[in-house]
Amino acid sequence: MNHRARKRFGQNFLHDPIVIRKIVQAIDPQPDDHLVEIGPGQAALTIPLLRAVGRMDAIEIDRDLIPIVQERCAPYGELSLHNVDALKFDFAALKTDERSLRLVGNLPYNISTPILFHLLESRRVITDMHFMLQKEVVERMAAAPGSRTYGRLSVMLQAWCEVTRLFDIEPGAFKPAPKVDSSIVRLVPRRDETVTIADPERFAALVRAAFAQRRKTLRNNLKGLVEASRIEALGIDPGCRAETLGVADFKRLAAI
C-alpha cells in the first residue's frame, strides 16, 4: 500500500533506520510499558516499539493510513488504533490498569503547541512523553529565562514537566523532507505536590498576559491581574519584562 503525505495533516514520514534506532533507544521501551503513539504515520517507529512491548495504542487522524499501519504491524504484536483527532481525544481514558501512559510521536508542526497544552490536562496518568517536533519549538520548550526563545510555551511546560532536549534530526530523515530541522524532546510530568500551583487557570491566564506583548513591562501586561505594588512586594521589579522571570516567579505572582 502506498500513501501520499498530506499537507493538511502536516505529514512527514520518518524513514531513516539510524534515526529510528536512536529514538527507540531514547524511549527505552520495556515489556510492561503502556505505550501510546500519536501519529504513527507509516509505522516506521511503531513497529520497533510494538516489538519491544507486544501491545500498544496509537492515535491516527488520517483514516487512509489505518489499514497500512494495521497491515505492517500485524506480525509484531497487538496494536489498538484510534482513528480520532489527538486534540479532541481523552488520553486519560486509555489508562485501564495501574500502569501510567508513555506517550511518543512525531507531532504535526502546525498544531504541536495545542497538542502539548491538551496533553497537560492528562499529565496525572502520564509517566513521560517523547516527541519529535520542529527544532525551533523544542528550543522554546526548553529555553531558560533571559533567552530570546524563552516565552509562554517555556513557562507553561516547565511548570508542569521536566523538559529535556535530547537530539536534533535533519530533514533528510523524512519523506517528504520538511524545510526545517527537527528535535527529540523528553517531557516528564512533575508530581502535583512539587508543582505548587493552586489555581492552574489563573496561572495560565497570568503567563499568557505577561507574554502578550514581549516589549512591554510586567506593570503594563499584568494590569488588571496584579497591581504593580504587589509585584514589587514579592521582590520583583514591575518595570522588567516577562522573559527575565523564572517559572518560580510566575508561580509566586499567580498565588497573590
mmCIF file of C-alpha atoms in Angstrom, residues 17-166:
data_model
loop_
_atom_site.group_PDB
_atom_site.id
_atom_site.type_symbol
_atom_site.label_atom_id
_atom_site.label_comp_id
_atom_site.label_asym_id
_atom_site.label_seq_id
_atom_site.Cartn_x
_atom_site.Cartn_y
_atom_site.Cartn_z
ATOM 1 C CA PRO A 17 16.746 3.489 10.192
ATOM 2 C CA ILE A 18 19.624 5.065 12.128
ATOM 3 C CA VAL A 19 17.402 7.860 13.414
ATOM 4 C CA ILE A 20 14.607 5.410 14.220
ATOM 5 C CA ARG A 21 17.002 3.260 16.238
ATOM 6 C CA LYS A 22 18.282 6.319 18.109
ATOM 7 C CA ILE A 23 14.746 7.397 19.009
ATOM 8 C CA VAL A 24 13.818 3.920 20.248
ATOM 9 C CA GLN A 25 16.958 3.862 22.404
ATOM 10 C CA ALA A 26 15.987 7.223 23.909
ATOM 11 C CA ILE A 27 12.486 5.964 24.703
ATOM 12 C CA ASP A 28 13.860 2.657 26.055
ATOM 13 C CA PRO A 29 10.544 0.751 25.856
ATOM 14 C CA GLN A 30 10.053 -2.059 28.389
ATOM 15 C CA PRO A 31 7.745 -5.100 28.092
ATOM 16 C CA ASP A 32 5.308 -3.824 30.740
ATOM 17 C CA ASP A 33 5.030 -0.278 29.351
ATOM 18 C CA HIS A 34 1.718 1.102 28.137
ATOM 19 C CA LEU A 35 2.875 2.995 25.068
ATOM 20 C CA VAL A 36 0.659 5.401 23.163
ATOM 21 C CA GLU A 37 1.879 6.761 19.830
ATOM 22 C CA ILE A 38 0.431 9.938 18.360
ATOM 23 C CA GLY A 39 0.581 9.904 14.576
ATOM 24 C CA PRO A 40 2.118 6.526 13.662
ATOM 25 C CA GLY A 41 2.308 7.592 10.017
ATOM 26 C CA GLN A 42 3.509 4.577 8.030
ATOM 27 C CA ALA A 43 4.566 2.682 11.179
ATOM 28 C CA ALA A 44 8.330 3.298 10.926
ATOM 29 C CA LEU A 45 8.588 3.899 14.672
ATOM 30 C CA THR A 46 5.516 1.861 15.613
ATOM 31 C CA ILE A 47 6.998 -1.461 14.516
ATOM 32 C CA PRO A 48 10.155 -1.421 16.716
ATOM 33 C CA LEU A 49 8.128 -0.086 19.649
ATOM 34 C CA LEU A 50 5.475 -2.787 19.245
ATOM 35 C CA ARG A 51 8.196 -5.416 19.011
ATOM 36 C CA ALA A 52 9.509 -4.250 22.382
ATOM 37 C CA VAL A 53 6.211 -4.066 24.282
ATOM 38 C CA GLY A 54 3.920 -6.514 22.468
ATOM 39 C CA ARG A 55 0.829 -4.343 22.836
ATOM 40 C CA MET A 56 0.219 -0.595 22.459
ATOM 41 C CA ASP A 57 -2.204 2.122 21.376
ATOM 42 C CA ALA A 58 -1.874 4.599 18.513
ATOM 43 C CA ILE A 59 -3.827 7.723 17.575
ATOM 44 C CA GLU A 60 -4.150 8.468 13.854
ATOM 45 C CA ILE A 61 -6.426 11.105 12.325
ATOM 46 C CA ASP A 62 -5.883 10.020 8.708
ATOM 47 C CA ARG A 63 -8.266 7.110 8.119
ATOM 48 C CA ASP A 64 -6.437 6.137 4.928
ATOM 49 C CA LEU A 65 -3.359 5.289 6.983
ATOM 50 C CA ILE A 66 -5.222 2.923 9.303
ATOM 51 C CA PRO A 67 -5.125 -0.179 7.037
ATOM 52 C CA ILE A 68 -1.483 0.499 6.166
ATOM 53 C CA VAL A 69 -0.432 0.650 9.813
ATOM 54 C CA GLN A 70 -2.572 -2.379 10.717
ATOM 55 C CA GLU A 71 -1.078 -4.496 7.942
ATOM 56 C CA ARG A 72 2.525 -3.551 8.682
ATOM 57 C CA CYS A 73 2.200 -4.018 12.448
ATOM 58 C CA ALA A 74 0.155 -7.234 12.492
ATOM 59 C CA PRO A 75 3.192 -9.580 12.690
ATOM 60 C CA TYR A 76 4.715 -7.790 15.679
ATOM 61 C CA GLY A 77 2.008 -7.543 18.334
ATOM 62 C CA GLU A 78 -1.396 -6.148 19.232
ATOM 63 C CA LEU A 79 -1.935 -2.559 18.115
ATOM 64 C CA SER A 80 -5.119 -0.718 19.103
ATOM 65 C CA LEU A 81 -5.617 2.043 16.544
ATOM 66 C CA HIS A 82 -7.868 5.011 17.330
ATOM 67 C CA ASN A 83 -8.959 6.987 14.259
ATOM 68 C CA VAL A 84 -9.505 10.279 16.086
ATOM 69 C CA ASP A 85 -8.152 13.812 16.345
ATOM 70 C CA ALA A 86 -5.491 13.883 19.084
ATOM 71 C CA LEU A 87 -6.594 17.413 20.009
ATOM 72 C CA LYS A 88 -10.026 16.096 20.981
ATOM 73 C CA PHE A 89 -9.040 12.713 22.390
ATOM 74 C CA ASP A 90 -9.281 11.919 26.111
ATOM 75 C CA PHE A 91 -5.899 10.293 26.743
ATOM 76 C CA ALA A 92 -6.749 9.586 30.377
ATOM 77 C CA ALA A 93 -9.407 7.136 29.133
ATOM 78 C CA LEU A 94 -6.631 4.838 27.877
ATOM 79 C CA LYS A 95 -5.445 4.152 31.417
ATOM 80 C CA THR A 96 -7.281 0.941 32.290
ATOM 81 C CA ASP A 97 -4.915 -0.557 34.879
ATOM 82 C CA GLU A 98 -2.222 0.522 37.324
ATOM 83 C CA ARG A 99 0.191 1.460 34.551
ATOM 84 C CA SER A 100 0.595 5.078 33.567
ATOM 85 C CA LEU A 101 0.950 6.002 29.918
ATOM 86 C CA ARG A 102 4.147 6.613 27.989
ATOM 87 C CA LEU A 103 3.464 8.864 25.004
ATOM 88 C CA VAL A 104 5.572 9.053 21.854
ATOM 89 C CA GLY A 105 5.105 10.591 18.453
ATOM 90 C CA ASN A 106 6.049 12.784 15.548
ATOM 91 C CA LEU A 107 3.734 15.727 16.219
ATOM 92 C CA PRO A 108 2.483 17.786 13.258
ATOM 93 C CA TYR A 109 4.348 21.080 13.301
ATOM 94 C CA ASN A 110 1.238 23.152 12.616
ATOM 95 C CA ILE A 111 -0.618 22.021 15.755
ATOM 96 C CA SER A 112 2.204 20.949 18.060
ATOM 97 C CA THR A 113 1.644 23.627 20.719
ATOM 98 C CA PRO A 114 -2.124 22.998 21.087
ATOM 99 C CA ILE A 115 -1.456 19.255 21.415
ATOM 100 C CA LEU A 116 1.141 19.842 24.138
ATOM 101 C CA PHE A 117 -1.258 22.027 26.119
ATOM 102 C CA HIS A 118 -4.020 19.440 25.639
ATOM 103 C CA LEU A 119 -1.769 16.662 26.957
ATOM 104 C CA LEU A 120 -1.039 18.643 30.119
ATOM 105 C CA GLU A 121 -4.672 18.002 31.076
ATOM 106 C CA SER A 122 -3.885 14.265 31.277
ATOM 107 C CA ARG A 123 -0.488 14.640 32.949
ATOM 108 C CA ARG A 124 -1.544 12.709 36.080
ATOM 109 C CA VAL A 125 -1.794 9.470 34.085
ATOM 110 C CA ILE A 126 1.377 10.017 32.039
ATOM 111 C CA THR A 127 4.854 8.774 33.023
ATOM 112 C CA ASP A 128 6.718 10.544 30.241
ATOM 113 C CA MET A 129 6.457 11.843 26.685
ATOM 114 C CA HIS A 130 8.976 11.633 23.849
ATOM 115 C CA PHE A 131 8.096 13.788 20.877
ATOM 116 C CA MET A 132 9.637 14.779 17.594
ATOM 117 C CA LEU A 133 8.948 18.440 16.915
ATOM 118 C CA GLN A 134 10.249 21.348 14.908
ATOM 119 C CA LYS A 135 13.674 22.252 16.319
ATOM 120 C CA GLU A 136 12.581 25.834 16.923
ATOM 121 C CA VAL A 137 9.629 24.652 19.028
ATOM 122 C CA VAL A 138 11.823 22.389 21.165
ATOM 123 C CA GLU A 139 14.243 25.267 21.717
ATOM 124 C CA ARG A 140 11.338 27.326 23.035
ATOM 125 C CA MET A 141 10.113 24.481 25.223
ATOM 126 C CA ALA A 142 13.481 24.035 26.939
ATOM 127 C CA ALA A 143 14.599 27.698 26.949
ATOM 128 C CA ALA A 144 15.964 29.368 30.080
ATOM 129 C CA PRO A 145 14.874 32.805 31.378
ATOM 130 C CA GLY A 146 16.572 35.675 29.602
ATOM 131 C CA SER A 147 16.988 33.893 26.281
ATOM 132 C CA ARG A 148 15.274 35.107 23.128
ATOM 133 C CA THR A 149 13.365 31.817 22.793
ATOM 134 C CA TYR A 150 12.009 31.867 26.378
ATOM 135 C CA GLY A 151 8.297 32.589 26.476
ATOM 136 C CA ARG A 152 4.821 31.370 27.331
ATOM 137 C CA LEU A 153 5.445 27.853 26.000
ATOM 138 C CA SER A 154 8.642 27.550 28.085
ATOM 139 C CA VAL A 155 6.939 28.606 31.323
ATOM 140 C CA MET A 156 3.770 26.577 30.871
ATOM 141 C CA LEU A 157 5.586 23.333 30.058
ATOM 142 C CA GLN A 158 8.408 23.729 32.572
ATOM 143 C CA ALA A 159 5.902 24.481 35.336
ATOM 144 C CA TRP A 160 4.225 21.108 34.873
ATOM 145 C CA CYS A 161 7.011 18.988 33.362
ATOM 146 C CA GLU A 162 10.742 18.432 33.368
ATOM 147 C CA VAL A 163 11.732 19.286 29.788
ATOM 148 C CA THR A 164 14.889 17.815 28.223
ATOM 149 C CA ARG A 165 16.021 18.423 24.657
ATOM 150 C CA LEU A 166 17.688 15.184 23.513
#
